[in-house]
Coordinates of C-alpha atoms and ligand atoms in Angstrom, one line a residue:
X199 CA 0.0 0.0 0.0
X200 CA 1.3 3.4 -0.9
X201 CA 2.2 6.0 1.7
X202 CA 2.8 9.7 1.5
X203 CA 5.8 11.3 3.2
X204 CA 5.8 15.0 4.0
X205 CA 8.5 17.1 5.5
X206 CA 6.8 20.0 7.1
X207 CA 7.7 23.7 7.3
X208 CA 7.5 24.8 3.6
X209 CA 5.2 27.7 2.6
X210 CA 3.0 26.9 -0.3
X211 CA 3.5 29.4 -3.2
X212 CA 2.4 29.4 -6.8
X213 CA -0.8 28.0 -8.3
X214 CA -2.9 24.9 -8.0
X215 CA -5.4 23.9 -10.7
X216 CA -8.7 22.8 -9.2
X217 CA -10.1 19.6 -10.6
X218 CA -13.7 18.8 -11.6
X219 CA -16.0 17.8 -8.6
X220 CA -16.0 14.1 -7.7
X221 CA -19.4 14.4 -5.9
X222 CA -21.0 16.2 -8.9
X223 CA -19.5 13.8 -11.4
X224 CA -20.7 10.6 -9.8
X225 CA -24.4 11.4 -10.1
X226 CA -23.9 12.9 -13.5
X227 CA -22.4 9.7 -14.7
X228 CA -25.4 7.8 -13.3
X229 CA -27.7 10.1 -15.3
X230 CA -26.4 8.3 -18.5
X231 CA -28.7 5.4 -17.5
X232 CA -31.7 7.6 -18.2
X233 CA -31.3 7.7 -22.0
X234 CA -30.1 5.5 -24.8
X235 CA -28.3 8.5 -26.3
X236 CA -24.7 9.5 -25.5
X237 CA -24.0 11.7 -22.5
X238 CA -20.7 13.5 -22.7
X239 CA -19.1 14.8 -19.5
X240 CA -16.2 17.2 -19.5
X241 CA -13.8 18.1 -16.7
X242 CA -14.0 14.7 -15.1
X243 CA -11.4 14.1 -12.4
X244 CA -9.1 11.1 -12.5
X245 CA -10.0 9.4 -9.2
X246 CA -10.5 5.9 -7.8
X247 CA -14.2 6.6 -7.2
X248 CA -14.7 7.6 -10.8
X249 CA -13.1 4.4 -11.9
X250 CA -15.4 2.4 -9.5
X251 CA -18.4 4.2 -11.0
X252 CA -17.2 3.4 -14.5
X253 CA -17.0 -0.3 -13.5
X254 CA -20.5 -0.2 -12.0
X255 CA -22.1 1.4 -15.0
X256 CA -20.3 -0.9 -17.5
X257 CA -21.8 -3.9 -15.8
X258 CA -25.2 -2.3 -16.2
X259 CA -24.4 -2.1 -20.0
X260 CA -23.2 1.4 -20.4
X261 CA -20.5 1.8 -23.1
X262 CA -17.9 4.3 -21.9
X263 CA -15.1 6.0 -23.7
X264 CA -12.5 8.4 -22.2
X265 CA -10.4 11.1 -23.8
X266 CA -7.7 12.4 -21.5
X267 CA -7.4 16.1 -20.8
X268 CA -4.3 18.2 -21.2
X269 CA -2.0 17.2 -18.4
X270 CA -2.0 19.7 -15.6
X271 CA -4.7 21.9 -17.0
X272 CA -8.2 22.3 -15.7
X273 CA -10.0 20.6 -18.5
X274 CA -9.8 17.1 -17.0
X275 CA -10.9 13.9 -18.8
X276 CA -13.9 13.8 -21.2
X277 CA -16.1 10.8 -20.7
X278 CA -18.8 9.7 -23.1
X279 CA -21.4 7.3 -21.7
X280 CA -24.0 5.5 -23.8
X281 CA -26.6 3.2 -22.2
X282 CA -28.1 1.9 -25.5
X283 CA -29.5 -1.1 -23.6
X284 CA -29.5 -1.9 -19.9
X285 CA -27.7 -5.3 -19.5
X286 CA -28.3 -5.8 -15.8
X287 CA -30.5 -4.0 -13.3
X288 CA -28.4 -5.4 -10.4
X289 CA -25.8 -3.3 -8.6
X290 CA -23.7 -6.0 -6.9
X291 CA -22.3 -5.9 -3.3
X292 CA -18.8 -6.1 -4.5
X293 CA -18.9 -2.7 -6.1
X294 CA -21.4 -1.0 -3.8
X295 CA -19.4 -1.8 -0.6
X296 CA -16.4 0.0 -2.1
X297 CA -18.4 3.2 -2.9
X298 CA -21.7 4.2 -1.3
X299 CA -22.5 6.5 -4.2
X300 CA -23.3 3.4 -6.1
X301 CA -26.8 3.5 -4.5
X302 CA -27.5 6.4 -6.9
X303 CA -28.3 3.9 -9.7
X304 CA -31.4 2.8 -7.8
X305 CA -33.7 5.6 -9.0
X306 CA -32.5 5.7 -12.6
X307 CA -32.6 1.9 -13.2
X308 CA -36.1 1.7 -11.6
X309 CA -37.4 4.6 -13.7
X310 CA -36.0 3.2 -17.0
X311 CA -36.5 -0.5 -16.5
X312 CA -39.2 -0.8 -13.9
X313 CA -37.0 -2.8 -11.6
X314 CA -33.6 -2.6 -9.8
X315 CA -31.7 -4.7 -7.3
X316 CA -29.1 -2.7 -5.5
X317 CA -26.9 -3.9 -2.6
X318 CA -27.4 -2.1 0.7
X319 CA -24.2 -0.1 1.3
X320 CA -23.9 -0.8 5.0
X321 CA -22.2 1.5 7.5
X322 CA -19.0 3.3 6.9
X323 CA -16.2 5.1 8.8
X324 CA -18.1 8.4 9.2
X325 CA -21.4 7.0 10.5
X326 CA -24.3 4.6 10.0
X327 CA -25.5 6.4 6.8
X328 CA -28.9 4.7 6.2
X329 CA -30.7 4.9 2.8
X330 CA -34.2 5.0 4.3
X331 CA -35.0 8.4 2.6
X332 CA -34.0 7.1 -0.8
X333 CA -36.4 4.2 -0.3
X334 CA -39.3 6.3 1.2
X335 CA -39.2 8.8 -1.7
X336 CA -39.3 6.1 -4.3
X337 CA -42.2 4.4 -2.5
X338 CA -44.0 7.7 -2.6
X339 CA -43.6 7.5 -6.4
X340 CA -45.3 4.1 -6.5
X341 CA -42.3 1.7 -6.2
X342 CA -42.7 -1.5 -4.3
X343 CA -39.5 -2.1 -2.3
X344 CA -38.3 -5.0 -0.2
X345 CA -35.0 -5.8 1.4
X346 CA -33.9 -9.3 0.5
X347 CA -30.6 -10.8 1.6
X348 CA -28.8 -7.5 1.8
X349 CA -30.3 -6.1 -1.4
X350 CA -32.8 -3.3 -2.0
X351 CA -35.3 -5.0 -4.4
X352 CA -37.4 -2.3 -6.1
X353 CA -40.2 -2.8 -8.7
X354 CA -42.5 -0.4 -10.6
X355 CA -44.1 -2.6 -13.3
X356 CA -46.4 0.2 -14.4
X357 CA -43.6 2.8 -14.2
X358 CA -43.1 5.4 -11.5
X359 CA -45.7 8.1 -10.9
X360 CA -45.0 11.8 -10.0
X361 CA -45.6 12.5 -6.4
X362 CA -45.0 15.2 -3.7
X363 CA -42.4 14.1 -1.2
X364 CA -41.0 16.1 1.7
X365 CA -37.6 15.0 3.0
X366 CA -37.7 14.7 6.8
X367 CA -33.9 15.5 6.7
X368 CA -31.8 17.1 4.0
X369 CA -30.0 14.4 2.0
X370 CA -27.8 15.0 -1.0
X371 CA -27.9 11.4 -2.3
X372 CA -31.6 10.9 -1.7
X373 CA -32.4 14.2 -3.5
X374 CA -30.2 13.1 -6.5
X375 CA -31.8 9.7 -6.6
X376 CA -35.3 11.1 -6.6
X377 CA -34.6 13.7 -9.2
X378 CA -33.3 11.0 -11.6
X379 CA -36.3 8.8 -10.8
X380 CA -38.7 11.7 -11.4
X381 CA -37.1 12.5 -14.7
X382 CA -38.7 9.4 -16.3
X383 CA -41.8 9.2 -14.0
X384 CA -45.3 9.9 -15.3
X385 CA -46.4 13.3 -14.3
X386 CA -44.9 15.9 -12.0
X387 CA -42.9 15.3 -8.8
X388 CA -42.4 18.0 -6.2
X389 CA -39.5 17.5 -3.7
X390 CA -39.6 19.6 -0.6
X391 CA -36.7 20.2 1.8
X392 CA -34.4 19.0 -1.0
X393 CA -30.7 19.4 -0.7
X394 CA -29.3 22.6 -2.3
X395 CA -25.7 21.5 -2.6
X396 CA -24.0 22.7 -5.9
X397 CA -23.6 19.1 -6.9
X398 CA -27.4 18.6 -6.9
X399 CA -27.8 21.8 -8.9
X400 CA -25.2 20.6 -11.4
X401 CA -27.2 17.3 -11.9
X402 CA -30.5 19.3 -12.3
X403 CA -28.9 21.5 -14.9
X404 CA -27.6 18.6 -16.9
X405 CA -31.0 16.9 -16.7
X406 CA -32.6 20.1 -18.0
X407 CA -30.3 19.9 -21.0
X408 CA -31.4 16.3 -21.5
X409 CA -35.0 17.5 -21.8
X410 CA -36.4 17.3 -18.2
X411 CA -38.3 20.4 -17.1
X412 CA -37.1 21.3 -13.6
X413 CA -38.0 24.4 -11.7
X414 CA -36.7 25.6 -8.4
X415 CA -33.1 24.6 -9.2
X416 CA -30.8 25.7 -6.3
X417 CA -33.8 26.0 -3.9
X418 CA -35.3 23.6 -1.4
X419 CA -38.3 22.9 -3.5
X420 CA -37.7 21.2 -6.8
X421 CA -40.5 20.6 -9.3
X422 CA -39.7 18.0 -11.9
X423 CA -41.8 17.2 -15.0
X424 CA -41.3 13.6 -16.0
X425 CA -40.6 12.8 -19.6
X426 CA -41.1 9.6 -21.7
X427 CA -37.6 9.8 -23.3
X428 CA -34.6 11.9 -22.6
X429 CA -31.9 13.0 -25.1
X430 CA -28.1 13.0 -24.7
X431 CA -26.2 16.1 -24.1
X432 CA -22.7 17.5 -23.3
X433 CA -22.1 18.9 -19.8
X434 CA -19.0 20.3 -18.0
X435 CA -18.7 19.2 -14.4
X436 CA -18.4 22.1 -11.9
X437 CA -15.0 22.6 -10.1
X438 CA -14.6 20.7 -6.9
X439 CA -15.5 23.0 -4.0
X440 CA -14.2 20.6 -1.4
X441 CA -10.9 20.4 -3.1
X442 CA -10.9 24.2 -3.4
X443 CA -11.6 24.6 0.4
X444 CA -9.0 21.9 1.3
X445 CA -6.2 23.7 -0.6
X446 CA -7.3 27.0 0.8
X447 CA -6.8 25.5 4.3
X448 CA -3.5 23.9 3.4
X449 CA -2.3 27.3 2.1
X450 CA -3.4 29.1 5.2
X451 CA -1.8 26.4 7.4
X452 CA 1.6 27.2 5.8
X453 CA 1.0 31.0 5.7
X454 CA 1.4 30.6 1.9
X455 CA 0.3 32.5 -1.1
X456 CA -1.4 30.6 -3.9
X457 CA -3.9 31.1 -6.7
X458 CA -6.5 28.3 -7.0
X459 CA -7.0 28.3 -10.7
X460 CA -10.6 27.3 -11.7
X461 CA -11.8 27.6 -8.1
X462 CA -15.2 29.3 -7.6
X463 CA -15.5 31.5 -4.5
X464 CA -19.3 31.5 -4.8
X465 CA -19.3 27.7 -4.2
X466 CA -17.3 28.0 -0.9
X467 CA -18.8 31.1 0.7
X468 CA -19.4 29.6 4.1
X469 CA -15.9 28.2 4.4
X470 CA -14.5 31.4 3.0
X471 CA -16.3 33.4 5.8
X472 CA -14.8 31.2 8.5
X473 CA -11.4 31.4 6.9
X474 CA -11.6 35.2 6.7
X475 CA -12.6 35.3 10.4
X476 CA -9.5 33.3 11.2
X477 CA -7.3 35.8 9.3
X478 CA -7.0 34.2 5.9
X479 CA -7.4 36.4 2.8
X480 CA -9.4 35.1 -0.1
X481 CA -10.0 37.1 -3.2
X482 CA -11.7 36.4 -6.5
X483 CA -9.3 36.6 -9.4
X484 CA -9.9 36.3 -13.2
X485 CA -8.8 32.7 -13.1
X486 CA -10.1 31.6 -9.7
X487 CA -9.3 32.5 -6.1
X488 CA -6.2 33.9 -4.5
X489 CA -5.5 32.7 -1.0
X490 CA -3.0 34.3 1.4
X491 CA -2.7 35.1 5.1
X492 CA -2.9 38.5 6.7
X493 CA -1.2 38.2 10.1
X494 CA -1.7 35.5 12.6
X495 CA -4.2 32.8 12.6
X496 CA -7.1 33.0 15.1
X497 CA -9.4 30.3 16.4
X498 CA -13.0 30.5 15.1
X499 CA -16.0 28.4 15.8
X500 CA -17.5 26.3 13.0
X501 CA -20.7 24.2 12.8
X502 CA -21.3 21.9 9.8
X503 CA -24.7 22.3 8.1
X504 CA -26.3 21.4 4.8
X505 CA -25.4 23.9 1.9
X506 CA -25.1 26.8 2.0
X507 CA -23.7 26.2 5.5
X508 CA -20.2 25.1 6.3
X509 CA -19.7 21.6 4.6
X510 CA -19.0 18.5 6.7
X511 CA -16.5 17.5 4.0
X512 CA -14.3 20.4 5.1
X513 CA -14.6 19.9 8.9
X514 CA -11.5 17.7 9.4
X515 CA -9.4 20.1 7.3
X516 CA -10.6 23.1 9.2
X517 CA -9.8 21.3 12.5
X518 CA -6.3 20.6 11.3
X519 CA -5.9 24.4 10.6
X520 CA -7.3 25.3 13.9
X521 CA -4.8 23.2 15.8
X522 CA -2.2 25.9 15.0
X523 CA -4.5 28.9 15.6
X524 CA -4.1 31.4 18.4
X525 CA -6.9 30.7 21.0
X526 CA -9.6 28.1 20.9
X527 CA -12.1 26.9 18.3
X528 CA -15.3 24.9 18.8
X529 CA -16.0 22.6 15.9
X530 CA -19.5 21.1 15.8
X531 CA -20.4 18.3 13.4
X532 CA -24.1 18.0 12.8
X533 CA -24.3 15.9 9.7
X534 CA -22.4 12.6 10.5
X535 CA -22.2 11.1 14.0
X536 CA -18.7 9.6 13.8
X537 CA -16.8 12.2 11.8
X538 CA -14.0 12.9 14.4
X539 CA -11.8 9.9 13.5
X540 CA -9.0 12.3 12.7
X541 CA -8.8 13.6 16.3
X542 CA -6.7 10.9 17.8
X543 CA -4.3 11.0 14.8
X544 CA -4.0 14.8 15.1
X545 CA -3.3 14.4 18.8
X546 CA -0.4 12.1 17.9
X547 CA 1.1 15.1 16.1
X548 CA 0.7 17.2 19.2
X549 CA -2.7 18.8 18.6
X550 CA -4.8 19.6 21.7
X551 CA -8.4 18.6 20.9
X552 CA -11.2 17.5 23.3
X553 CA -14.3 15.9 21.9
X554 CA -17.6 16.1 23.7
X555 CA -20.5 14.5 21.9
X556 CA -20.8 16.4 18.5
X557 CA -18.4 19.2 19.4
X558 CA -14.6 19.3 19.5
X559 CA -12.8 22.0 21.4
X560 CA -9.5 22.7 19.6
X561 CA -6.9 24.7 21.6
X562 CA -4.2 26.0 19.3
X563 CA -0.7 24.8 20.0
X564 CA 2.6 26.6 19.0
X565 CA 3.8 23.6 17.0
X566 CA 2.9 20.2 15.7
X567 CA 5.4 17.4 15.3
X568 CA 5.5 15.0 12.4
X569 CA 4.5 11.3 13.1
X570 CA 3.3 8.2 11.4
X571 CA -0.5 8.6 11.0
X572 CA -3.4 7.0 9.2
X573 CA -7.0 7.8 8.7
X574 CA -10.2 5.9 7.9
X575 CA -11.8 8.2 5.4
X576 CA -11.0 10.6 2.6
X577 CA -11.4 14.0 4.4
X578 CA -9.8 12.8 7.6
X579 CA -6.7 11.6 5.6
X580 CA -6.3 15.0 3.9
X581 CA -6.6 16.8 7.2
X582 CA -3.5 14.8 8.4
X583 CA -1.6 15.9 5.2
X584 CA -2.5 19.5 6.0
X585 CA -1.2 19.1 9.6
X586 CA 1.9 17.4 8.1
X587 CA 2.6 20.5 5.9
X588 CA 3.1 22.6 9.0
X589 CA 4.5 20.0 11.4
X590 CA 8.1 20.0 12.5
X591 CA 9.9 17.0 10.9
X592 CA 8.5 14.1 8.9
X593 CA 4.9 12.9 8.7
X594 CA 4.1 9.6 7.0
X595 CA 0.6 9.1 6.0
X596 CA -0.6 5.5 5.6
X597 CA -3.6 4.2 3.7
X598 CA -3.2 6.6 0.9
X599 CA -6.0 4.9 -1.1
X600 CA -8.5 7.0 0.9
X601 CA -6.8 10.1 -0.6
X602 CA -6.8 8.7 -4.1
X603 CA -10.6 8.3 -3.9
X604 CA -11.1 12.1 -3.9
X605 CA -7.9 14.1 -4.5
X606 CA -6.4 14.1 -8.0
X607 CA -2.6 14.2 -8.0
X608 CA -2.5 15.7 -4.5
X609 CA 1.2 15.2 -4.0
X610 CA 2.0 16.7 -7.4
X611 CA -0.2 19.7 -6.9
X612 CA 1.4 20.4 -3.5
X613 CA 4.9 19.7 -4.6
X614 CA 4.5 22.2 -7.5
X615 CA 3.9 24.8 -4.8
X616 CA 7.0 24.0 -2.9
X617 CA 5.9 21.4 -0.4
X618 CA 8.3 18.6 0.4
X619 CA 6.0 15.7 -0.3
X620 CA 6.4 12.3 -2.0
X621 CA 4.6 9.1 -2.6
X622 CA 6.3 6.0 -1.4
X623 CA 5.1 3.1 -3.5
X624 CA 4.1 -0.3 -2.2
Ligands
EPZ795 C1 -22.9 13.2 0.1 O1 -23.1 11.9 0.8 C2 -21.5 13.2 -0.2 N1 -21.1 12.1 -1.1 C3 -20.6 13.2 1.1 O2 -19.2 13.3 0.7 C4 -21.0 14.4 1.9 O3 -20.3 14.3 3.2 C5 -22.5 14.3 2.2 O4 -23.3 14.3 1.0 C6 -23.1 15.5 3.0 O5 -22.8 16.7 2.3 C7 -21.4 12.2 -2.4 O6 -21.9 13.2 -2.9 C8 -21.0 11.0 -3.2 P1 -26.5 12.7 2.7 P2 -24.6 11.4 1.0 O7 -27.5 11.7 2.2 O8 -25.5 11.8 -0.1 C9 -28.5 11.0 6.7 C10 -17.0 12.8 0.7 O9 -16.0 12.8 1.6 N2 -29.3 10.1 5.8 O10 -26.6 14.1 2.4 O11 -24.5 10.0 1.4 C11 -27.0 10.6 6.7 O12 -26.7 9.4 7.5 C12 -18.3 12.3 1.0 O13 -16.8 13.2 -0.5 C13 -30.4 9.4 6.4 O14 -30.6 9.4 7.6 O15 -25.0 12.2 2.3 C14 -26.4 11.9 7.1 O16 -26.4 11.9 8.5 C15 -18.4 11.7 2.4 N3 -31.1 8.6 5.5 C16 -27.3 12.9 6.5 O17 -28.5 12.3 6.2 C17 -30.9 8.6 4.2 O18 -31.6 7.9 3.5 C18 -26.8 13.6 5.2 O19 -26.4 12.5 4.3 C19 -29.9 9.4 3.6 C20 -29.1 10.1 4.5

């Protein structure tokens, strides 16, 4: 298994190109199941999760071709996906257990084929993560759903019917699943308390281009007019706001000065506000966002919330930054129940963090020391890399496959800005 070694203490300077968004791209790829015509996606990042989604869709019968983007530039890979015929309506355990986003094929397969059998994803490192809302929403649209030997078995022999469904809790994945199901349902579907994350908006905009009428895009009420057939289209994936925020925090951690090329400030407003309060300077430029640091770094309180609030996917990185701030910071996680797995690892590097239920009190320390560390999920892993960039001495990050799921060429991007970072193979 690969490891990443970082020698801390270098300021990041230069530019980093922001990749296309992983979490926008995954549902967009699934949208290819809704039509027999080709869907072309541009700015696709090269990541392990994208490869897993390609494998899943291929076994459903989707033909996929890839054209690599210019190396180092923001254009990413172009994928063309064509689901002429659906070869299988089963999403097997072997793939779903690797990536929970696989459950997004449920709504699309059910809407197109009238049946789907999708493995239940099970728990994961950041929490129990049930899929009850996906199921309840599809049932409201007329699906019959049973759980059989670990699989969600869904049927809608007469097709899905438009319905009004109010999410009892905001869910990104359930909103995406239901939008895709509604796109081929008979009649109009109204989704209340829908997720407003930019990734949901990107999916809705792509589906509009495929012929679905969707109103309320970007709001908590989405009205979707179901169509009999959808057409193919070409769509450019939005830049990754979590990657953008992650690098902004890494730059702040090293008191660096970097332009995030292709980054969109409007997608990271809540994180930008917290960073500014901590003493970080973020400015919109013609090409993206410029990140620098004014004077010292101050502790700020942060609470994760659904969009447009502070994203849970930046909580661990913000905590890493706050370990070196002057004063204290209270970080509250309201989305996932076990998303503080990075705390004991940060403590091994000298951080002072006390967790009480859903809040972590971070008291800034004058220095961190490099150590051997490992994490159990993607964002926790990158938070340890951020800590390593500012730590005295050497940090070795184990289980790098977590990072490879969601950060394209992380070590190359950081090394190009002056970080002493390398991947150790095997
Ligand atoms: C998406 O996961 C993202 N993944 C996550 O990013 C992100 O952390 C999360 O949204 C929240 O922003 C992708 O987009 C592929 P949810 P998702 O449904 O859709 C509960 C990363 O690091 N819930 O919005 O699975 C759930 O347990 C990943 O890139 C139910 O109770 O998240 C959680 O507490 C990690 N029942 C809350 O809702 C359900 O049926 C929000 O989850 C569904 C969700």
